[in-house]
CSV table of N, CA and C in Angstrom, one decimal:
chain,number,residue,atom,x,y,z
A,1,MET,N,2.9,30.2,8.5
A,1,MET,CA,3.0,29.2,9.5
A,1,MET,C,1.9,28.1,9.3
A,2,ALA,N,0.7,28.5,9.0
A,2,ALA,CA,-0.4,27.5,8.8
A,2,ALA,C,0.0,26.6,7.6
A,3,ASP,N,0.6,27.1,6.5
A,3,ASP,CA,1.0,26.3,5.4
A,3,ASP,C,2.0,25.2,5.7
A,4,LYS,N,2.9,25.6,6.6
A,4,LYS,CA,3.9,24.6,7.1
A,4,LYS,C,3.2,23.4,7.8
A,5,LYS,N,2.3,23.8,8.7
A,5,LYS,CA,1.6,22.7,9.5
A,5,LYS,C,0.8,21.8,8.5
A,6,ASN,N,0.1,22.4,7.5
A,6,ASN,CA,-0.7,21.6,6.6
A,6,ASN,C,0.2,20.6,5.8
A,7,ARG,N,1.5,21.0,5.5
A,7,ARG,CA,2.4,20.1,4.8
A,7,ARG,C,2.7,18.9,5.7
A,8,LEU,N,2.6,19.0,7.0
A,8,LEU,CA,2.8,17.9,7.9
A,8,LEU,C,1.7,16.9,8.0
A,9,LEU,N,0.5,17.3,7.5
A,9,LEU,CA,-0.7,16.4,7.5
A,9,LEU,C,-0.7,15.5,6.3
A,10,LEU,N,-1.1,14.3,6.5
A,10,LEU,CA,-1.1,13.2,5.5
A,10,LEU,C,-2.4,13.3,4.6
A,11,PRO,N,-2.3,13.5,3.3
A,11,PRO,CA,-3.5,13.5,2.5
A,11,PRO,C,-4.1,12.2,2.4
A,12,GLY,N,-5.5,12.1,2.3
A,12,GLY,CA,-6.2,10.9,2.3
A,12,GLY,C,-6.6,10.5,0.9
A,13,HIS,N,-6.1,11.2,-0.1
A,13,HIS,CA,-6.6,10.9,-1.5
A,13,HIS,C,-5.6,10.1,-2.4
A,14,SER,N,-4.4,9.9,-1.9
A,14,SER,CA,-3.4,9.2,-2.6
A,14,SER,C,-3.1,7.8,-2.0
A,15,PHE,N,-3.7,6.8,-2.6
A,15,PHE,CA,-3.5,5.4,-2.0
A,15,PHE,C,-3.6,4.4,-3.1
A,16,GLY,N,-3.1,3.2,-2.7
A,16,GLY,CA,-3.2,2.0,-3.6
A,16,GLY,C,-3.7,0.8,-2.9
A,17,VAL,N,-4.4,0.0,-3.6
A,17,VAL,CA,-5.0,-1.2,-3.0
A,17,VAL,C,-4.3,-2.4,-3.7
A,18,TYR,N,-3.8,-3.4,-2.9
A,18,TYR,CA,-3.2,-4.6,-3.5
A,18,TYR,C,-3.8,-5.8,-2.8
A,19,ILE,N,-4.2,-6.7,-3.7
A,19,ILE,CA,-4.8,-8.0,-3.2
A,19,ILE,C,-3.9,-9.1,-3.7
A,20,GLY,N,-3.1,-9.7,-2.8
A,20,GLY,CA,-2.1,-10.6,-3.2
A,20,GLY,C,-1.0,-9.9,-4.0
A,21,GLU,N,-0.7,-10.3,-5.2
A,21,GLU,CA,0.3,-9.7,-6.1
A,21,GLU,C,-0.4,-8.6,-7.0
A,22,GLU,N,-1.7,-8.5,-7.0
A,22,GLU,CA,-2.4,-7.7,-8.0
A,22,GLU,C,-2.7,-6.3,-7.5
A,23,ALA,N,-2.5,-5.3,-8.3
A,23,ALA,CA,-2.9,-3.9,-7.9
A,23,ALA,C,-4.3,-3.6,-8.4
A,24,PHE,N,-5.1,-2.9,-7.6
A,24,PHE,CA,-6.4,-2.5,-8.0
A,24,PHE,C,-6.6,-1.0,-7.8
A,25,SER,N,-7.4,-0.4,-8.6
A,25,SER,CA,-7.7,1.1,-8.5
A,25,SER,C,-9.1,1.3,-7.9
A,26,PHE,N,-9.2,1.8,-6.7
A,26,PHE,CA,-10.4,2.2,-6.1
A,26,PHE,C,-10.5,3.7,-5.9
A,27,ALA,N,-11.6,4.3,-6.0
A,27,ALA,CA,-11.8,5.7,-5.8
A,27,ALA,C,-12.0,6.0,-4.3
A,28,LYS,N,-12.5,5.0,-3.5
A,28,LYS,CA,-12.8,5.3,-2.1
A,28,LYS,C,-12.7,4.0,-1.3
A,29,VAL,N,-12.1,4.1,-0.2
A,29,VAL,CA,-12.0,2.9,0.8
A,29,VAL,C,-12.5,3.5,2.1
A,30,SER,N,-13.5,2.8,2.7
A,30,SER,CA,-14.0,3.3,4.0
A,30,SER,C,-14.1,2.1,4.9
A,31,ASN,N,-14.4,2.4,6.2
A,31,ASN,CA,-14.4,1.4,7.3
A,31,ASN,C,-13.0,1.0,7.7
A,32,LEU,N,-12.1,1.8,7.6
A,32,LEU,CA,-10.7,1.5,8.0
A,32,LEU,C,-10.7,1.6,9.5
A,33,GLU,N,-11.2,0.5,10.2
A,33,GLU,CA,-11.3,0.5,11.6
A,33,GLU,C,-11.2,-0.9,12.1
A,34,ALA,N,-10.8,-1.0,13.4
A,34,ALA,CA,-10.8,-2.3,14.1
A,34,ALA,C,-11.4,-2.0,15.5
A,35,GLN,N,-12.1,-3.0,16.0
A,35,GLN,CA,-12.7,-2.7,17.3
A,35,GLN,C,-12.8,-4.0,18.1
A,36,ILE,N,-12.8,-3.9,19.4
A,36,ILE,CA,-12.9,-5.0,20.3
A,36,ILE,C,-14.1,-4.6,21.3
A,37,GLU,N,-15.0,-5.6,21.5
A,37,GLU,CA,-16.0,-5.3,22.5
A,37,GLU,C,-15.7,-5.9,23.8
A,38,TYR,N,-16.1,-5.2,24.9
A,38,TYR,CA,-15.9,-5.7,26.2
A,38,TYR,C,-17.2,-5.7,27.0
A,39,ASP,N,-17.3,-6.6,28.0
A,39,ASP,CA,-18.3,-6.6,29.0
A,39,ASP,C,-17.7,-6.1,30.3
A,40,ALA,N,-18.5,-5.3,31.1
A,40,ALA,CA,-18.1,-4.8,32.4
A,40,ALA,C,-18.7,-5.8,33.4
A,41,VAL,N,-17.9,-6.5,34.2
A,41,VAL,CA,-18.4,-7.4,35.2
A,41,VAL,C,-18.1,-6.9,36.6
A,42,VAL,N,-19.1,-6.9,37.4
A,42,VAL,CA,-19.0,-6.5,38.8
A,42,VAL,C,-18.8,-7.7,39.6
A,43,GLU,N,-17.7,-7.7,40.4
A,43,GLU,CA,-17.3,-8.9,41.1
A,43,GLU,C,-17.6,-8.8,42.6
A,44,GLY,N,-18.3,-9.7,43.2
A,44,GLY,CA,-18.5,-9.8,44.6
A,44,GLY,C,-19.1,-8.6,45.3
A,45,GLY,N,-20.0,-7.9,44.6
A,45,GLY,CA,-20.6,-6.7,45.2
A,45,GLY,C,-19.7,-5.4,45.2
A,46,ASN,N,-18.5,-5.5,44.6
A,46,ASN,CA,-17.7,-4.3,44.6
A,46,ASN,C,-17.9,-3.6,43.2
A,47,SER,N,-18.9,-2.7,43.3
A,47,SER,CA,-19.2,-2.0,42.0
A,47,SER,C,-18.3,-0.8,41.7
A,48,LEU,N,-17.4,-0.5,42.6
A,48,LEU,CA,-16.5,0.6,42.3
A,48,LEU,C,-15.5,0.3,41.2
A,49,TYR,N,-15.1,-0.9,41.1
A,49,TYR,CA,-14.0,-1.3,40.2
A,49,TYR,C,-14.5,-2.5,39.4
A,50,PRO,N,-15.2,-2.3,38.3
A,50,PRO,CA,-15.7,-3.5,37.5
A,50,PRO,C,-14.5,-4.0,36.7
A,51,LEU,N,-14.6,-5.3,36.4
A,51,LEU,CA,-13.6,-6.0,35.6
A,51,LEU,C,-14.1,-5.9,34.1
A,52,PHE,N,-13.1,-5.7,33.2
A,52,PHE,CA,-13.5,-5.7,31.8
A,52,PHE,C,-13.0,-7.0,31.1
A,53,VAL,N,-14.0,-7.7,30.6
A,53,VAL,CA,-13.8,-9.0,30.0
A,53,VAL,C,-14.1,-8.9,28.5
A,54,ARG,N,-13.1,-9.3,27.7
A,54,ARG,CA,-13.3,-9.2,26.2
A,54,ARG,C,-14.4,-10.2,25.8
A,55,LYS,N,-15.3,-9.6,25.0
A,55,LYS,CA,-16.4,-10.4,24.4
A,55,LYS,C,-15.9,-11.3,23.3
A,56,ALA,N,-16.6,-12.4,23.1
A,56,ALA,CA,-16.3,-13.2,21.9
A,56,ALA,C,-16.9,-12.4,20.6
A,57,ARG,N,-16.2,-12.5,19.5
A,57,ARG,CA,-16.6,-11.8,18.3
A,57,ARG,C,-17.9,-12.4,17.8
A,58,THR,N,-18.8,-11.5,17.5
A,58,THR,CA,-20.1,-11.9,17.0
A,58,THR,C,-20.2,-11.5,15.5
A,59,LYS,N,-19.3,-10.6,15.0
A,59,LYS,CA,-19.3,-10.3,13.6
A,59,LYS,C,-18.0,-9.8,13.2
A,60,LEU,N,-17.7,-10.0,11.9
A,60,LEU,CA,-16.4,-9.6,11.4
A,60,LEU,C,-16.4,-8.1,11.0
A,61,ASP,N,-15.2,-7.5,11.1
A,61,ASP,CA,-15.1,-6.1,10.6
A,61,ASP,C,-15.2,-6.1,9.1
A,62,THR,N,-15.6,-5.0,8.5
A,62,THR,CA,-15.7,-5.0,7.0
A,62,THR,C,-15.0,-3.7,6.4
A,63,LEU,N,-14.5,-3.9,5.2
A,63,LEU,CA,-14.0,-2.8,4.4
A,63,LEU,C,-14.9,-2.5,3.3
A,64,ILE,N,-15.1,-1.3,2.9
A,64,ILE,CA,-16.0,-1.0,1.8
A,64,ILE,C,-15.2,-0.2,0.8
A,65,MET,N,-15.1,-0.8,-0.4
A,65,MET,CA,-14.3,-0.2,-1.5
A,65,MET,C,-15.2,0.1,-2.7
A,66,GLU,N,-15.0,1.4,-3.2
A,66,GLU,CA,-15.8,1.8,-4.3
A,66,GLU,C,-15.0,2.3,-5.5
A,67,LYS,N,-15.5,2.1,-6.7
A,67,LYS,CA,-14.8,2.6,-7.9
A,67,LYS,C,-15.9,2.8,-9.0
A,68,GLY,N,-15.6,3.8,-9.8
A,68,GLY,CA,-16.4,4.0,-11.0
A,68,GLY,C,-16.2,3.0,-12.0
A,69,VAL,N,-17.2,2.6,-12.7
A,69,VAL,CA,-17.1,1.6,-13.8
A,69,VAL,C,-16.8,2.3,-15.1
A,70,ARG,N,-15.8,1.8,-15.8
A,70,ARG,CA,-15.3,2.4,-17.0
A,70,ARG,C,-16.1,2.0,-18.2
A,71,VAL,N,-16.2,2.8,-19.2
A,71,VAL,CA,-16.8,2.4,-20.5
A,71,VAL,C,-16.0,1.4,-21.2
A,72,ARG,N,-16.5,0.3,-21.7
A,72,ARG,CA,-15.8,-0.7,-22.4
A,72,ARG,C,-14.5,-1.0,-21.7
A,73,SER,N,-14.6,-1.3,-20.4
A,73,SER,CA,-13.4,-1.5,-19.6
A,73,SER,C,-12.5,-2.7,-20.0
A,74,THR,N,-11.2,-2.4,-20.0
A,74,THR,CA,-10.3,-3.4,-20.2
A,74,THR,C,-9.8,-4.0,-18.9
A,75,GLU,N,-10.3,-3.6,-17.8
A,75,GLU,CA,-9.9,-4.0,-16.5
A,75,GLU,C,-10.7,-5.3,-16.1
A,76,ARG,N,-10.5,-6.4,-16.8
A,76,ARG,CA,-11.2,-7.6,-16.6
A,76,ARG,C,-10.9,-8.2,-15.2
A,77,LYS,N,-9.8,-7.8,-14.5
A,77,LYS,CA,-9.5,-8.4,-13.2
A,77,LYS,C,-10.6,-8.0,-12.2
A,78,PHE,N,-11.3,-6.9,-12.4
A,78,PHE,CA,-12.4,-6.6,-11.5
A,78,PHE,C,-13.6,-7.6,-11.6
A,79,ASP,N,-13.8,-8.1,-12.8
A,79,ASP,CA,-14.8,-9.1,-13.0
A,79,ASP,C,-14.6,-10.4,-12.2
A,80,THR,N,-13.3,-10.6,-11.8
A,80,THR,CA,-13.0,-11.8,-11.1
A,80,THR,C,-13.3,-11.7,-9.6
A,81,LEU,N,-13.5,-10.4,-9.1
A,81,LEU,CA,-13.8,-10.2,-7.7
A,81,LEU,C,-15.3,-10.4,-7.5
A,82,ALA,N,-15.6,-11.5,-7.0
A,82,ALA,CA,-17.1,-11.9,-6.9
A,82,ALA,C,-17.4,-12.2,-5.4
A,83,GLU,N,-18.6,-12.1,-5.1
A,83,GLU,CA,-19.1,-12.4,-3.7
A,83,GLU,C,-18.7,-13.8,-3.4
A,84,GLY,N,-18.3,-14.1,-2.2
A,84,GLY,CA,-17.9,-15.4,-1.8
A,84,GLY,C,-16.4,-15.7,-2.0
A,85,MET,N,-15.7,-14.8,-2.7
A,85,MET,CA,-14.3,-15.0,-3.0
A,85,MET,C,-13.4,-14.8,-1.8
A,86,HIS,N,-12.5,-15.7,-1.5
A,86,HIS,CA,-11.6,-15.5,-0.4
A,86,HIS,C,-10.4,-14.7,-0.9
A,87,LEU,N,-9.9,-13.8,-0.1
A,87,LEU,CA,-8.8,-12.9,-0.4
A,87,LEU,C,-7.7,-13.1,0.6
A,88,ARG,N,-6.5,-13.1,0.2
A,88,ARG,CA,-5.3,-13.2,1.1
A,88,ARG,C,-4.4,-11.9,0.9
A,89,ASN,N,-3.8,-11.5,2.0
A,89,ASN,CA,-2.8,-10.4,1.9
A,89,ASN,C,-3.3,-9.2,1.2
A,90,LEU,N,-4.3,-8.5,1.8
A,90,LEU,CA,-4.8,-7.3,1.2
A,90,LEU,C,-4.0,-6.1,1.9
A,91,LEU,N,-3.5,-5.2,1.1
A,91,LEU,CA,-2.8,-4.1,1.5
A,91,LEU,C,-3.4,-2.8,1.0
A,92,ILE,N,-3.5,-1.8,1.9
A,92,ILE,CA,-3.9,-0.5,1.4
A,92,ILE,C,-2.7,0.4,1.8
A,93,ILE,N,-2.1,1.0,0.8
A,93,ILE,CA,-0.9,1.8,1.1
A,93,ILE,C,-1.2,3.3,0.9
A,94,LEU,N,-1.0,4.1,1.9
A,94,LEU,CA,-1.3,5.5,1.8
A,94,LEU,C,0.0,6.3,1.5
A,95,TYR,N,0.0,7.1,0.5
A,95,TYR,CA,1.2,7.8,0.0
A,95,TYR,C,1.1,9.2,0.5
A,96,GLY,N,2.3,9.8,0.8
A,96,GLY,CA,2.4,11.2,1.2
A,96,GLY,C,2.4,12.1,-0.1
A,97,SER,N,2.6,13.4,0.2
A,97,SER,CA,2.6,14.3,-0.9
A,97,SER,C,3.7,14.1,-1.9
A,98,THR,N,4.8,13.5,-1.6
A,98,THR,CA,5.9,13.2,-2.5
A,98,THR,C,5.9,11.8,-3.0
A,99,ARG,N,4.7,11.1,-2.8
A,99,ARG,CA,4.5,9.7,-3.3
A,99,ARG,C,5.4,8.7,-2.5
A,100,GLU,N,5.9,9.0,-1.4
A,100,GLU,CA,6.5,8.1,-0.5
A,100,GLU,C,5.5,7.4,0.3
A,101,VAL,N,5.7,6.1,0.6
A,101,VAL,CA,4.8,5.3,1.5
A,101,VAL,C,4.9,5.9,2.9
A,102,GLU,N,3.7,6.2,3.4
A,102,GLU,CA,3.6,6.8,4.7
A,102,GLU,C,2.9,5.9,5.8
A,103,LYS,N,1.9,5.2,5.3
A,103,LYS,CA,1.1,4.3,6.2
A,103,LYS,C,0.6,3.1,5.4
A,104,VAL,N,0.6,2.0,6.1
A,104,VAL,CA,0.2,0.7,5.4
A,104,VAL,C,-0.9,0.1,6.3
A,105,PHE,N,-2.0,-0.2,5.7
A,105,PHE,CA,-3.1,-1.0,6.4
A,105,PHE,C,-3.0,-2.4,5.8
A,106,SER,N,-3.0,-3.4,6.6
A,106,SER,CA,-3.0,-4.8,6.1
A,106,SER,C,-4.1,-5.7,6.7
A,107,VAL,N,-4.5,-6.6,5.9
A,107,VAL,CA,-5.5,-7.6,6.3
A,107,VAL,C,-5.0,-8.9,5.8
A,108,GLU,N,-4.9,-9.9,6.7
A,108,GLU,CA,-4.3,-11.2,6.4
A,108,GLU,C,-5.2,-12.0,5.4
A,109,TRP,N,-6.5,-12.0,5.8
A,109,TRP,CA,-7.5,-12.7,4.9
A,109,TRP,C,-8.8,-12.0,5.0
A,110,GLY,N,-9.6,-12.2,4.0
A,110,GLY,CA,-11.0,-11.7,4.0
A,110,GLY,C,-11.8,-12.4,2.9
A,111,VAL,N,-13.1,-12.1,2.9
A,111,VAL,CA,-14.0,-12.7,2.0
A,111,VAL,C,-14.9,-11.6,1.5
A,112,ILE,N,-15.2,-11.6,0.2
A,112,ILE,CA,-16.1,-10.6,-0.4
A,112,ILE,C,-17.5,-11.0,0.0
A,113,VAL,N,-18.2,-10.2,0.8
A,113,VAL,CA,-19.5,-10.6,1.3
A,113,VAL,C,-20.6,-9.9,0.5
A,114,ARG,N,-20.3,-8.9,-0.3
A,114,ARG,CA,-21.3,-8.2,-1.1
A,114,ARG,C,-20.6,-7.4,-2.2
A,115,LYS,N,-21.2,-7.5,-3.4
A,115,LYS,CA,-20.8,-6.8,-4.5
A,115,LYS,C,-22.1,-6.1,-5.0
A,116,GLN,N,-22.0,-4.7,-5.1
A,116,GLN,CA,-23.2,-3.9,-5.4
A,116,GLN,C,-22.8,-2.9,-6.5
A,117,PHE,N,-23.8,-2.6,-7.3
A,117,PHE,CA,-23.7,-1.6,-8.3
A,117,PHE,C,-24.7,-0.5,-8.0
A,118,SER,N,-24.4,0.8,-8.3
A,118,SER,CA,-25.3,1.9,-8.0
A,118,SER,C,-26.5,1.7,-8.9
A,119,GLY,N,-27.6,2.4,-8.4
A,119,GLY,CA,-28.9,2.3,-9.2
A,119,GLY,C,-28.8,3.1,-10.5
A,120,LEU,N,-29.7,2.7,-11.4
A,120,LEU,CA,-29.8,3.4,-12.7
A,120,LEU,C,-30.9,4.4,-12.6
A,121,ASP,N,-30.7,5.6,-13.0
A,121,ASP,CA,-31.7,6.7,-13.0
A,121,ASP,C,-31.5,7.6,-14.2
A,122,ALA,N,-32.4,7.6,-15.1
A,122,ALA,CA,-32.3,8.4,-16.3
A,122,ALA,C,-32.5,9.9,-16.0
A,123,MET,N,-33.0,10.2,-14.8
A,123,MET,CA,-33.3,11.6,-14.5
A,123,MET,C,-32.1,12.3,-13.8
A,124,LYS,N,-31.0,11.5,-13.6
A,124,LYS,CA,-29.8,12.1,-12.9
A,124,LYS,C,-28.6,11.8,-13.8
A,125,ASN,N,-27.6,12.7,-13.6
A,125,ASN,CA,-26.4,12.6,-14.3
A,125,ASN,C,-25.3,12.1,-13.3
A,126,GLU,N,-25.3,10.8,-13.0
A,126,GLU,CA,-24.3,10.3,-12.0
A,126,GLU,C,-23.5,9.2,-12.6
A,127,LEU,N,-22.4,9.0,-11.9
A,127,LEU,CA,-21.5,7.9,-12.4
A,127,LEU,C,-22.1,6.5,-11.9
A,128,PHE,N,-21.7,5.5,-12.7
A,128,PHE,CA,-22.1,4.1,-12.3
A,128,PHE,C,-21.0,3.6,-11.5
A,129,VAL,N,-21.3,3.2,-10.2
A,129,VAL,CA,-20.3,2.9,-9.2
A,129,VAL,C,-20.4,1.4,-8.8
A,130,GLU,N,-19.3,0.7,-8.7
A,130,GLU,CA,-19.3,-0.7,-8.2
A,130,GLU,C,-18.7,-0.6,-6.8
A,131,THR,N,-19.3,-1.3,-5.9
A,131,THR,CA,-18.9,-1.4,-4.5
A,131,THR,C,-18.7,-2.8,-4.0
A,132,LEU,N,-17.6,-3.0,-3.3
A,132,LEU,CA,-17.2,-4.3,-2.7
A,132,LEU,C,-17.2,-4.1,-1.2
A,133,GLU,N,-17.9,-5.1,-0.5
A,133,GLU,CA,-17.8,-5.1,0.9
A,133,GLU,C,-17.0,-6.4,1.3
A,134,ILE,N,-15.9,-6.2,2.0
A,134,ILE,CA,-15.0,-7.3,2.4
A,134,ILE,C,-15.0,-7.5,3.9
A,135,ALA,N,-15.5,-8.7,4.3
A,135,ALA,CA,-15.4,-9.0,5.8
A,135,ALA,C,-14.0,-9.6,6.0
A,136,HIS,N,-13.3,-9.2,7.0
A,136,HIS,CA,-11.9,-9.5,7.2
A,136,HIS,C,-11.5,-9.9,8.6
A,137,SER,N,-10.3,-10.5,8.7
A,137,SER,CA,-9.8,-11.0,10.0
A,137,SER,C,-9.3,-10.0,11.0
A,138,GLY,N,-9.2,-8.8,10.5
A,138,GLY,CA,-8.7,-7.7,11.4
A,138,GLY,C,-7.7,-6.8,10.6
A,139,LEU,N,-7.8,-5.5,10.9
A,139,LEU,CA,-7.0,-4.5,10.2
A,139,LEU,C,-5.9,-4.2,11.1
A,140,VAL,N,-4.7,-4.2,10.5
A,140,VAL,CA,-3.5,-3.8,11.2
A,140,VAL,C,-2.9,-2.5,10.5
A,141,ALA,N,-2.7,-1.5,11.3
A,141,ALA,CA,-2.2,-0.2,10.7
A,141,ALA,C,-0.7,0.0,11.1
A,142,ALA,N,0.1,0.3,10.2
A,142,ALA,CA,1.5,0.5,10.5
A,142,ALA,C,2.0,1.8,9.9
A,143,THR,N,2.7,2.6,10.6
A,143,THR,CA,3.3,3.9,10.1
A,143,THR,C,4.7,3.5,9.7
A,144,VAL,N,5.1,4.0,8.5
A,144,VAL,CA,6.4,3.8,8.0
A,144,VAL,C,7.4,4.8,8.7
A,145,PRO,N,8.4,4.3,9.3
A,145,PRO,CA,9.4,5.2,10.0
A,145,PRO,C,10.1,6.1,9.0
A,146,ASN,N,10.5,7.2,9.6
A,146,ASN,CA,11.3,8.2,8.7
A,146,ASN,C,12.6,7.5,8.3
A,147,LYS,N,13.1,7.9,7.2
A,147,LYS,CA,14.3,7.3,6.7
A,147,LYS,C,15.5,8.2,7.0
């Protein structure tokens, strides 16, 4: 019975990232979130029922994408992703266990605000990792309906 329930859960390890028409391979995508901030305003001395007023945005949401750097990489398209670059139509597609599209996260526009490489340490045996931080206009999540 437990095995049947686990088959209904969506794995988080099978996904694709698309920026415009181009596909990119990332090992990890984090900060898949959207949030809105509110202020509670008490009106006319009635503190039992405060009003909730949406705050103006003070900062953009960000996505963090990580990948290992390959030896003598032929993936030159990653070199074109530089800080300050504006991105349009970013999609993160989550696949199910049978490689069918299950969930789609979309961002209309974003800008790369940080590009970072992991530190170098001769005393450790670790992968060299490239990280992109992308500030964006808002994340929209959509579940693909059953066929």
